[in-house]
PDB file of N, CA and C in Angstrom:
ATOM      1  N   MET A   1       1.071  -1.238  -0.229  1.00 59.00           N
ATOM      2  CA  MET A   1       0.130   0.380  -0.484  1.00 59.00           C
ATOM      3  C   MET A   1       0.487   1.039   0.582  1.00 59.00           C
ATOM      4  N   ASN A   2       0.845   2.465  -1.047  1.00 70.00           N
ATOM      5  CA  ASN A   2       1.595   3.435  -0.662  1.00 70.00           C
ATOM      6  C   ASN A   2       0.896   4.347   0.449  1.00 70.00           C
ATOM      7  N   TYR A   3       1.661   5.510   0.357  1.00 70.00           N
ATOM      8  CA  TYR A   3       1.268   6.731   0.928  1.00 70.00           C
ATOM      9  C   TYR A   3      -0.007   6.950   0.997  1.00 70.00           C
ATOM     10  N   THR A   4      -0.217   7.571  -0.424  1.00 78.00           N
ATOM     11  CA  THR A   4      -1.731   8.041  -1.178  1.00 78.00           C
ATOM     12  C   THR A   4      -2.652   7.234  -0.818  1.00 78.00           C
ATOM     13  N   SER A   5      -2.542   5.901  -1.200  1.00 86.00           N
ATOM     14  CA  SER A   5      -3.974   4.950  -0.632  1.00 86.00           C
ATOM     15  C   SER A   5      -4.183   5.082   1.117  1.00 86.00           C
ATOM     16  N   PHE A   6      -2.974   5.046   1.739  1.00 86.00           N
ATOM     17  CA  PHE A   6      -2.954   4.950   3.050  1.00 86.00           C
ATOM     18  C   PHE A   6      -3.946   6.190   4.056  1.00 86.00           C
ATOM     19  N   SER A   7      -3.256   7.327   3.201  1.00 89.00           N
ATOM     20  CA  SER A   7      -3.727   8.577   3.524  1.00 89.00           C
ATOM     21  C   SER A   7      -5.356   8.902   3.255  1.00 89.00           C
ATOM     22  N   GLN A   8      -5.427   8.330   2.112  1.00 91.00           N
ATOM     23  CA  GLN A   8      -6.998   8.612   1.728  1.00 91.00           C
ATOM     24  C   GLN A   8      -8.071   7.339   2.451  1.00 91.00           C
ATOM     25  N   ARG A   9      -7.268   6.653   3.054  1.00 91.00           N
ATOM     26  CA  ARG A   9      -7.800   5.429   3.858  1.00 91.00           C
ATOM     27  C   ARG A   9      -7.712   5.816   5.397  1.00 91.00           C
ATOM     28  N   VAL A  10      -6.913   6.863   5.801  1.00 90.00           N
ATOM     29  CA  VAL A  10      -7.159   7.171   7.000  1.00 90.00           C
ATOM     30  C   VAL A  10      -7.968   8.635   6.730  1.00 90.00           C
ATOM     31  N   ILE A  11      -8.339   9.210   5.897  1.00 92.00           N
ATOM     32  CA  ILE A  11      -8.905   9.897   5.967  1.00 92.00           C
ATOM     33  C   ILE A  11     -10.279   9.784   6.040  1.00 92.00           C
ATOM     34  N   ALA A  12     -10.654   8.967   5.019  1.00 92.00           N
ATOM     35  CA  ALA A  12     -12.075   8.100   4.810  1.00 92.00           C
ATOM     36  C   ALA A  12     -12.770   7.909   6.345  1.00 92.00           C
ATOM     37  N   LEU A  13     -11.247   7.330   7.126  1.00 92.00           N
ATOM     38  CA  LEU A  13     -11.865   6.650   8.126  1.00 92.00           C
ATOM     39  C   LEU A  13     -12.217   7.077   9.633  1.00 92.00           C
ATOM     40  N   PHE A  14     -11.492   8.454   9.041  1.00 91.00           N
ATOM     41  CA  PHE A  14     -12.042   9.797  10.094  1.00 91.00           C
ATOM     42  C   PHE A  14     -12.914  10.556   9.985  1.00 91.00           C
ATOM     43  N   LEU A  15     -13.453  10.798   8.008  1.00 92.00           N
ATOM     44  CA  LEU A  15     -14.926  10.975   8.175  1.00 92.00           C
ATOM     45  C   LEU A  15     -16.045  10.092   8.715  1.00 92.00           C
ATOM     46  N   GLU A  16     -15.718   9.514   8.042  1.00 92.00           N
ATOM     47  CA  GLU A  16     -17.035   8.253   9.126  1.00 92.00           C
ATOM     48  C   GLU A  16     -17.017   7.707  10.035  1.00 92.00           C
ATOM     49  N   ARG A  17     -16.115   8.408  11.223  1.00 90.00           N
ATOM     50  CA  ARG A  17     -16.109   8.429  12.139  1.00 90.00           C
ATOM     51  C   ARG A  17     -16.984   9.372  13.509  1.00 90.00           C
ATOM     52  N   GLN A  18     -17.313  10.430  12.528  1.00 90.00           N
ATOM     53  CA  GLN A  18     -17.545  11.755  13.007  1.00 90.00           C
ATOM     54  C   GLN A  18     -19.036  11.499  12.728  1.00 90.00           C
ATOM     55  N   ARG A  19     -19.762  12.946  13.794  1.00 89.00           N
ATOM     56  CA  ARG A  19     -21.278  12.777  13.706  1.00 89.00           C
ATOM     57  C   ARG A  19     -21.899  13.499  12.844  1.00 89.00           C
ATOM     58  N   ARG A  20     -22.813  13.452  11.908  1.00 90.00           N
ATOM     59  CA  ARG A  20     -22.985  13.729  10.621  1.00 90.00           C
ATOM     60  C   ARG A  20     -23.126  15.215  10.413  1.00 90.00           C
ATOM     61  N   PRO A  21     -23.022  16.239  12.063  1.00 87.00           N
ATOM     62  CA  PRO A  21     -23.313  17.424  11.268  1.00 87.00           C
ATOM     63  C   PRO A  21     -21.727  17.730  11.202  1.00 87.00           C
ATOM     64  N   TYR A  22     -20.663  17.285  11.976  1.00 88.00           N
ATOM     65  CA  TYR A  22     -19.433  17.561  11.592  1.00 88.00           C
ATOM     66  C   TYR A  22     -19.212  17.397  10.101  1.00 88.00           C
ATOM     67  N   ARG A  23     -19.095  16.043   9.976  1.00 91.00           N
ATOM     68  CA  ARG A  23     -19.431  15.324   8.884  1.00 91.00           C
ATOM     69  C   ARG A  23     -19.458  16.062   7.440  1.00 91.00           C
ATOM     70  N   ASN A  24     -20.884  16.952   7.843  1.00 90.00           N
ATOM     71  CA  ASN A  24     -21.619  17.645   6.796  1.00 90.00           C
ATOM     72  C   ASN A  24     -20.242  19.003   6.293  1.00 90.00           C
ATOM     73  N   LEU A  25     -19.846  19.566   7.738  1.00 89.00           N
ATOM     74  CA  LEU A  25     -18.877  20.443   7.589  1.00 89.00           C
ATOM     75  C   LEU A  25     -17.275  19.693   6.834  1.00 89.00           C
ATOM     76  N   LEU A  26     -16.829  19.480   8.044  1.00 92.00           N
ATOM     77  CA  LEU A  26     -15.767  18.418   7.006  1.00 92.00           C
ATOM     78  C   LEU A  26     -16.032  18.196   5.518  1.00 92.00           C
ATOM     79  N   GLN A  27     -16.835  17.852   4.466  1.00 91.00           N
ATOM     80  CA  GLN A  27     -16.545  17.077   3.424  1.00 91.00           C
ATOM     81  C   GLN A  27     -16.698  18.112   2.805  1.00 91.00           C
ATOM     82  N   GLN A  28     -17.190  19.421   3.044  1.00 92.00           N
ATOM     83  CA  GLN A  28     -16.747  20.938   2.539  1.00 92.00           C
ATOM     84  C   GLN A  28     -15.158  21.816   2.239  1.00 92.00           C
ATOM     85  N   CYS A  29     -14.712  20.514   3.042  1.00 93.00           N
ATOM     86  CA  CYS A  29     -13.314  21.242   3.592  1.00 93.00           C
ATOM     87  C   CYS A  29     -12.376  20.246   2.534  1.00 93.00           C
ATOM     88  N   HIS A  30     -10.913  21.004   2.413  1.00 93.00           N
ATOM     89  CA  HIS A  30     -10.371  19.999   1.696  1.00 93.00           C
ATOM     90  C   HIS A  30      -9.072  18.794   3.050  1.00 93.00           C
ATOM     91  N   LEU A  31      -9.026  17.892   2.912  1.00 94.00           N
ATOM     92  CA  LEU A  31      -8.775  17.160   4.342  1.00 94.00           C
ATOM     93  C   LEU A  31      -7.512  16.595   3.489  1.00 94.00           C
ATOM     94  N   THR A  32      -5.921  16.783   3.956  1.00 93.00           N
ATOM     95  CA  THR A  32      -4.784  15.842   3.536  1.00 93.00           C
ATOM     96  C   THR A  32      -4.203  15.324   4.921  1.00 93.00           C
ATOM     97  N   LEU A  33      -3.546  14.705   4.882  1.00 92.00           N
ATOM     98  CA  LEU A  33      -2.270  14.202   5.763  1.00 92.00           C
ATOM     99  C   LEU A  33      -1.013  14.115   5.750  1.00 92.00           C
ATOM    100  N   GLN A  34      -0.426  14.714   6.235  1.00 91.00           N
ATOM    101  CA  GLN A  34       1.128  15.151   6.215  1.00 91.00           C
ATOM    102  C   GLN A  34       1.767  14.869   7.256  1.00 91.00           C
ATOM    103  N   GLY A  35       2.220  13.565   6.979  1.00 88.00           N
ATOM    104  CA  GLY A  35       2.875  12.779   8.099  1.00 88.00           C
ATOM    105  C   GLY A  35       2.124  12.356   9.382  1.00 88.00           C
ATOM    106  N   THR A  36       1.975  12.742   9.915  1.00 89.00           N
ATOM    107  CA  THR A  36       0.903  11.823  11.393  1.00 89.00           C
ATOM    108  C   THR A  36       0.088  13.185  11.711  1.00 89.00           C
ATOM    109  N   GLU A  37      -0.173  14.849  10.695  1.00 92.00           N
ATOM    110  CA  GLU A  37      -0.771  15.547  10.846  1.00 92.00           C
ATOM    111  C   GLU A  37      -1.463  15.623   9.751  1.00 92.00           C
ATOM    112  N   LEU A  38      -3.022  15.862  10.614  1.00 93.00           N
ATOM    113  CA  LEU A  38      -4.373  15.584   9.613  1.00 93.00           C
ATOM    114  C   LEU A  38      -4.039  17.410   9.405  1.00 93.00           C
ATOM    115  N   VAL A  39      -4.791  18.349   7.930  1.00 93.00           N
ATOM    116  CA  VAL A  39      -4.261  19.553   7.982  1.00 93.00           C
ATOM    117  C   VAL A  39      -6.425  19.506   7.492  1.00 93.00           C
ATOM    118  N   ILE A  40      -6.954  20.320   8.438  1.00 93.00           N
ATOM    119  CA  ILE A  40      -8.039  20.717   7.356  1.00 93.00           C
ATOM    120  C   ILE A  40      -8.465  22.114   6.610  1.00 93.00           C
ATOM    121  N   GLU A  41      -8.221  22.358   5.431  1.00 94.00           N
ATOM    122  CA  GLU A  41      -8.362  23.635   4.866  1.00 94.00           C
ATOM    123  C   GLU A  41      -9.614  24.194   4.184  1.00 94.00           C
ATOM    124  N   SER A  42     -10.329  25.158   5.215  1.00 92.00           N
ATOM    125  CA  SER A  42     -11.447  25.122   5.060  1.00 92.00           C
ATOM    126  C   SER A  42     -11.873  26.587   3.717  1.00 92.00           C
ATOM    127  N   PRO A  43     -12.728  26.375   3.528  1.00 90.00           N
ATOM    128  CA  PRO A  43     -12.969  27.531   2.339  1.00 90.00           C
ATOM    129  C   PRO A  43     -13.156  29.066   2.358  1.00 90.00           C
ATOM    130  N   ASP A  44     -13.830  28.981   4.024  1.00 90.00           N
ATOM    131  CA  ASP A  44     -13.657  30.682   4.643  1.00 90.00           C
ATOM    132  C   ASP A  44     -13.800  30.388   6.276  1.00 90.00           C
ATOM    133  N   ARG A  45     -13.152  31.735   6.723  1.00 90.00           N
ATOM    134  CA  ARG A  45     -12.810  31.813   8.151  1.00 90.00           C
ATOM    135  C   ARG A  45     -14.447  31.500   8.730  1.00 90.00           C
ATOM    136  N   MET A  46     -15.103  31.157   8.690  1.00 91.00           N
ATOM    137  CA  MET A  46     -16.578  31.330   9.895  1.00 91.00           C
ATOM    138  C   MET A  46     -16.248  30.102   9.866  1.00 91.00           C
ATOM    139  N   MET A  47     -16.350  28.553   8.241  1.00 90.00           N
ATOM    140  CA  MET A  47     -15.932  27.536   8.827  1.00 90.00           C
ATOM    141  C   MET A  47     -15.010  26.914   9.163  1.00 90.00           C
ATOM    142  N   ASN A  48     -14.103  27.429   9.137  1.00 89.00           N
ATOM    143  CA  ASN A  48     -12.799  26.929  10.149  1.00 89.00           C
ATOM    144  C   ASN A  48     -12.885  27.571  11.466  1.00 89.00           C
ATOM    145  N   HIS A  49     -14.065  28.873  11.982  1.00 91.00           N
ATOM    146  CA  HIS A  49     -13.550  28.815  13.194  1.00 91.00           C
ATOM    147  C   HIS A  49     -14.893  28.076  14.291  1.00 91.00           C
ATOM    148  N   ALA A  50     -15.759  27.770  12.942  1.00 91.00           N
ATOM    149  CA  ALA A  50     -16.757  26.928  14.280  1.00 91.00           C
ATOM    150  C   ALA A  50     -16.040  25.508  13.423  1.00 91.00           C
ATOM    151  N   LEU A  51     -15.320  24.861  12.981  1.00 91.00           N
ATOM    152  CA  LEU A  51     -14.317  23.562  13.113  1.00 91.00           C
ATOM    153  C   LEU A  51     -13.605  23.687  14.406  1.00 91.00           C
ATOM    154  N   TRP A  52     -13.036  25.036  14.660  1.00 90.00           N
ATOM    155  CA  TRP A  52     -11.962  24.668  15.742  1.00 90.00           C
ATOM    156  C   TRP A  52     -13.233  24.924  16.843  1.00 90.00           C
ATOM    157  N   LEU A  53     -14.024  25.674  17.072  1.00 91.00           N
ATOM    158  CA  LEU A  53     -14.800  25.213  17.952  1.00 91.00           C
ATOM    159  C   LEU A  53     -14.736  24.087  18.741  1.00 91.00           C
ATOM    160  N   ARG A  54     -15.598  22.971  17.269  1.00 90.00           N
ATOM    161  CA  ARG A  54     -15.851  21.770  17.504  1.00 90.00           C
ATOM    162  C   ARG A  54     -14.267  21.164  17.593  1.00 90.00           C
ATOM    163  N   ARG A  55     -13.344  21.453  18.243  1.00 89.00           N
ATOM    164  CA  ARG A  55     -11.877  20.531  18.146  1.00 89.00           C
ATOM    165  C   ARG A  55     -12.118  19.254  19.007  1.00 89.00           C
ATOM    166  N   ARG A  56     -12.673  19.645  19.882  1.00 90.00           N
ATOM    167  CA  ARG A  56     -12.378  18.022  20.822  1.00 90.00           C
ATOM    168  C   ARG A  56     -13.348  17.281  20.627  1.00 90.00           C
ATOM    169  N   HIS A  57     -14.449  17.351  19.637  1.00 88.00           N
ATOM    170  CA  HIS A  57     -15.349  16.492  19.195  1.00 88.00           C
ATOM    171  C   HIS A  57     -14.576  15.836  17.929  1.00 88.00           C
ATOM    172  N   LEU A  58     -13.863  16.778  17.352  1.00 87.00           N
ATOM    173  CA  LEU A  58     -13.481  15.942  15.640  1.00 87.00           C
ATOM    174  C   LEU A  58     -11.959  14.967  16.604  1.00 87.00           C
ATOM    175  N   ALA A  59     -10.985  15.214  17.531  1.00 87.00           N
ATOM    176  CA  ALA A  59      -9.682  14.894  17.967  1.00 87.00           C
ATOM    177  C   ALA A  59      -9.896  13.257  18.645  1.00 87.00           C
ATOM    178  N   LYS A  60     -11.347  13.207  18.601  1.00 86.00           N
ATOM    179  CA  LYS A  60     -11.896  12.095  20.274  1.00 86.00           C
ATOM    180  C   LYS A  60     -11.513  10.581  18.848  1.00 86.00           C
ATOM    181  N   SER A  61     -11.737  10.684  17.369  1.00 82.00           N
ATOM    182  CA  SER A  61     -11.014   9.245  16.807  1.00 82.00           C
ATOM    183  C   SER A  61      -9.829   9.167  16.404  1.00 82.00           C
ATOM    184  N   VAL A  62      -9.271  10.385  16.284  1.00 85.00           N
ATOM    185  CA  VAL A  62      -7.699  10.722  15.788  1.00 85.00           C
ATOM    186  C   VAL A  62      -6.470   9.731  16.156  1.00 85.00           C
ATOM    187  N   PRO A  63      -6.329   9.882  17.805  1.00 84.00           N
ATOM    188  CA  PRO A  63      -5.794   8.840  18.405  1.00 84.00           C
ATOM    189  C   PRO A  63      -5.864   7.405  17.400  1.00 84.00           C
ATOM    190  N   LYS A  64      -6.884   6.669  17.460  1.00 84.00           N
ATOM    191  CA  LYS A  64      -7.151   5.691  16.735  1.00 84.00           C
ATOM    192  C   LYS A  64      -6.023   5.349  15.490  1.00 84.00           C
ATOM    193  N   LEU A  65      -6.445   5.934  14.642  1.00 86.00           N
ATOM    194  CA  LEU A  65      -6.047   6.477  13.362  1.00 86.00           C
ATOM    195  C   LEU A  65      -4.597   6.260  13.398  1.00 86.00           C
ATOM    196  N   GLY A  66      -4.323   7.038  14.626  1.00 87.00           N
ATOM    197  CA  GLY A  66      -2.483   7.043  14.447  1.00 87.00           C
ATOM    198  C   GLY A  66      -2.031   8.603  13.817  1.00 87.00           C
ATOM    199  N   VAL A  67      -2.810   9.328  14.001  1.00 90.00           N
ATOM    200  CA  VAL A  67      -2.405  10.979  13.758  1.00 90.00           C
ATOM    201  C   VAL A  67      -2.133  11.174  15.017  1.00 90.00           C
ATOM    202  N   THR A  68      -1.302  12.415  14.918  1.00 90.00           N
ATOM    203  CA  THR A  68      -1.130  12.922  16.805  1.00 90.00           C
ATOM    204  C   THR A  68      -1.759  13.976  16.505  1.00 90.00           C
ATOM    205  N   ALA A  69      -1.446  15.395  15.813  1.00 90.00           N
ATOM    206  CA  ALA A  69      -2.269  16.872  15.112  1.00 90.00           C
ATOM    207  C   ALA A  69      -3.659  16.774  14.520  1.00 90.00           C
ATOM    208  N   ILE A  70      -4.035  17.484  14.954  1.00 91.00           N
ATOM    209  CA  ILE A  70      -5.030  18.798  13.494  1.00 91.00           C
ATOM    210  C   ILE A  70      -4.483  19.850  13.102  1.00 91.00           C
ATOM    211  N   ARG A  71      -4.135  20.374  12.362  1.00 92.00           N
ATOM    212  CA  ARG A  71      -3.799  21.530  12.151  1.00 92.00           C
ATOM    213  C   ARG A  71      -5.544  21.841  11.181  1.00 92.00           C
ATOM    214  N   PHE A  72      -6.265  23.718  11.557  1.00 91.00           N
ATOM    215  CA  PHE A  72      -6.922  24.209  10.882  1.00 91.00           C
ATOM    216  C   PHE A  72      -6.228  25.536  10.064  1.00 91.00           C
ATOM    217  N   ARG A  73      -6.432  25.467   9.155  1.00 91.00           N
ATOM    218  CA  ARG A  73      -6.332  26.504   7.428  1.00 91.00           C
ATOM    219  C   ARG A  73      -7.279  26.584   7.091  1.00 91.00           C
ATOM    220  N   GLN A  74      -7.368  27.885   6.910  1.00 88.00           N
ATOM    221  CA  GLN A  74      -8.280  28.626   5.246  1.00 88.00           C
ATOM    222  C   GLN A  74      -7.642  28.969   3.802  1.00 88.00           C
ATOM    223  N   GLN A  75      -8.060  27.955   3.176  1.00 84.00           N
ATOM    224  CA  GLN A  75      -7.562  28.691   1.861  1.00 84.00           C
ATOM    225  C   GLN A  75      -7.441  29.467   1.436  1.00 84.00           C
ATOM    226  N   ARG A  76      -6.296  29.509   0.647  1.00 79.00           N
ATOM    227  CA  ARG A  76      -5.527  30.319  -0.006  1.00 79.00           C
ATOM    228  C   ARG A  76      -6.294  30.552  -1.309  1.00 79.00           C
ATOM    229  N   GLY A  77      -6.613  32.397  -1.928  1.00 67.00           N
ATOM    230  CA  GLY A  77      -6.668  32.396  -3.199  1.00 67.00           C
ATOM    231  C   GLY A  77      -8.681  32.595  -2.998  1.00 67.00           C
ATOM    232  N   HIS A  78      -8.896  32.616  -1.616  1.00 53.00           N
ATOM    233  CA  HIS A  78     -10.683  32.690  -1.630  1.00 53.00           C
ATOM    234  C   HIS A  78     -10.360  34.086  -1.358  1.00 53.00           C
ATOM    235  N   LYS A  79     -11.217  35.668  -2.199  1.00 54.00           N
ATOM    236  CA  LYS A  79     -11.978  36.536  -1.547  1.00 54.00           C
ATOM    237  C   LYS A  79     -12.425  36.004   0.197  1.00 54.00           C
ATOM    238  N   ARG A  80     -12.473  38.073   0.800  1.00 52.00           N
ATOM    239  CA  ARG A  80     -12.460  37.751   2.012  1.00 52.00           C
ATOM    240  C   ARG A  80     -14.031  37.809   1.943  1.00 52.00           C
ATOM    241  N   SER A  81     -14.779  38.313   1.011  1.00 47.00           N
ATOM    242  CA  SER A  81     -16.506  38.294   0.988  1.00 47.00           C
ATOM    243  C   SER A  81     -16.378  38.325  -0.391  1.00 47.00           C
ATOM    244  N   GLN A  82     -17.983  38.067  -0.526  1.00 48.00           N
ATOM    245  CA  GLN A  82     -18.346  37.743  -2.069  1.00 48.00           C
ATOM    246  C   GLN A  82     -18.720  39.235  -2.557  1.00 48.00           C
ATOM    247  N   TRP A  83     -19.130  40.164  -1.579  1.00 43.00           N
ATOM    248  CA  TRP A  83     -19.691  41.253  -2.214  1.00 43.00           C
ATOM    249  C   TRP A  83     -17.973  42.085  -2.753  1.00 43.00           C
ATOM    250  N   PRO A  84     -18.439  42.755  -3.805  1.00 47.00           N
ATOM    251  CA  PRO A  84     -17.700  43.570  -4.440  1.00 47.00           C
ATOM    252  C   PRO A  84     -17.477  44.906  -3.400  1.00 47.00           C
ATOM    253  N   GLU A  85     -16.786  45.271  -2.923  1.00 49.00           N
ATOM    254  CA  GLU A  85     -16.400  46.601  -2.040  1.00 49.00           C
ATOM    255  C   GLU A  85     -16.924  48.266  -2.440  1.00 49.00           C
ATOM    256  N   GLN A  86     -17.343  48.954  -2.020  1.00 48.00           N
ATOM    257  CA  GLN A  86     -17.729  50.141  -3.002  1.00 48.00           C
ATOM    258  C   GLN A  86     -17.406  51.359  -1.608  1.00 48.00           C
ATOM    259  N   LYS A  87     -16.353  52.263  -3.067  1.00 48.00           N
ATOM    260  CA  LYS A  87     -15.755  53.580  -2.419  1.00 48.00           C
ATOM    261  C   LYS A  87     -16.623  54.458  -1.847  1.00 48.00           C
ATOM    262  N   PRO A  88     -15.998  54.956  -0.914  1.00 49.00           N
ATOM    263  CA  PRO A  88     -17.242  56.290  -0.624  1.00 49.00           C
ATOM    264  C   PRO A  88     -17.540  56.825  -2.734  1.00 49.00           C
ATOM    265  N   GLU A  89     -16.263  57.142  -2.553  1.00 52.00           N
ATOM    266  CA  GLU A  89     -16.467  57.584  -4.217  1.00 52.00           C
ATOM    267  C   GLU A  89     -17.995  57.755  -4.976  1.00 52.00           C
ATOM    268  N   ASN A  90     -17.705  56.107  -5.355  1.00 49.00           N
ATOM    269  CA  ASN A  90     -18.446  55.522  -5.885  1.00 49.00           C
ATOM    270  C   ASN A  90     -20.217  56.123  -5.675  1.00 49.00           C
ATOM    271  N   VAL A  91     -20.184  55.862  -4.357  1.00 49.00           N
ATOM    272  CA  VAL A  91     -21.419  56.244  -3.466  1.00 49.00           C
ATOM    273  C   VAL A  91     -21.747  57.483  -3.905  1.00 49.00           C
ATOM    274  N   GLN A  92     -20.775  58.496  -3.952  1.00 49.00           N
ATOM    275  CA  GLN A  92     -20.855  59.576  -4.330  1.00 49.00           C
ATOM    276  C   GLN A  92     -21.911  60.267  -5.690  1.00 49.00           C
ATOM    277  N   GLN A  93     -20.559  59.632  -6.414  1.00 48.00           N
ATOM    278  CA  GLN A  93     -21.089  59.537  -8.309  1.00 48.00           C
ATOM    279  C   GLN A  93     -22.549  59.060  -8.693  1.00 48.00           C
ATOM    280  N   GLU A  94     -22.964  57.842  -7.720  1.00 48.00           N
ATOM    281  CA  GLU A  94     -24.317  57.311  -7.686  1.00 48.00           C
ATOM    282  C   GLU A  94     -25.743  58.713  -7.859  1.00 48.00           C
ATOM    283  N   TRP A  95     -25.341  59.360  -6.598  1.00 47.00           N
ATOM    284  CA  TRP A  95     -26.387  60.007  -6.091  1.00 47.00           C
ATOM    285  C   TRP A  95     -26.249  61.884  -6.585  1.00 47.00           C
ATOM    286  N   GLN A  96     -24.984  61.979  -7.598  1.00 47.00           N
ATOM    287  CA  GLN A  96     -25.111  63.294  -8.300  1.00 47.00           C
ATOM    288  C   GLN A  96     -25.866  63.018  -9.420  1.00 47.00           C
TER     289      GLN A  96
END
C-alpha cells in the first residue's frame, strides 16, 4: 500500500467516525494528511472557526487512526467576501 492510498483511507475513516453535522462541515473542506498531522483547509473563515470550536469532538477519533495533531487552515486564493467593496467616491457619484 503506498502513502496516497494510506492517507486516503485514514481520511475516509476519520470522516466515517464523525457525527453527521461535523461530517457535513468536513466534506466541504479539503483534508490532507502530512506525516502524522491531519490538515483541514476550510473555504472561509467562519467555517474554520466553527470547526475549531468543535476540535474536541473531532479529535476523539484521531488517536485511533495514528494521527498526532490536527491543523486548521483557511484555503488560499479565496476573497474575504463575495460582495465587491464600494468606495465612498463611487457612492457619491451615484447620487449626483
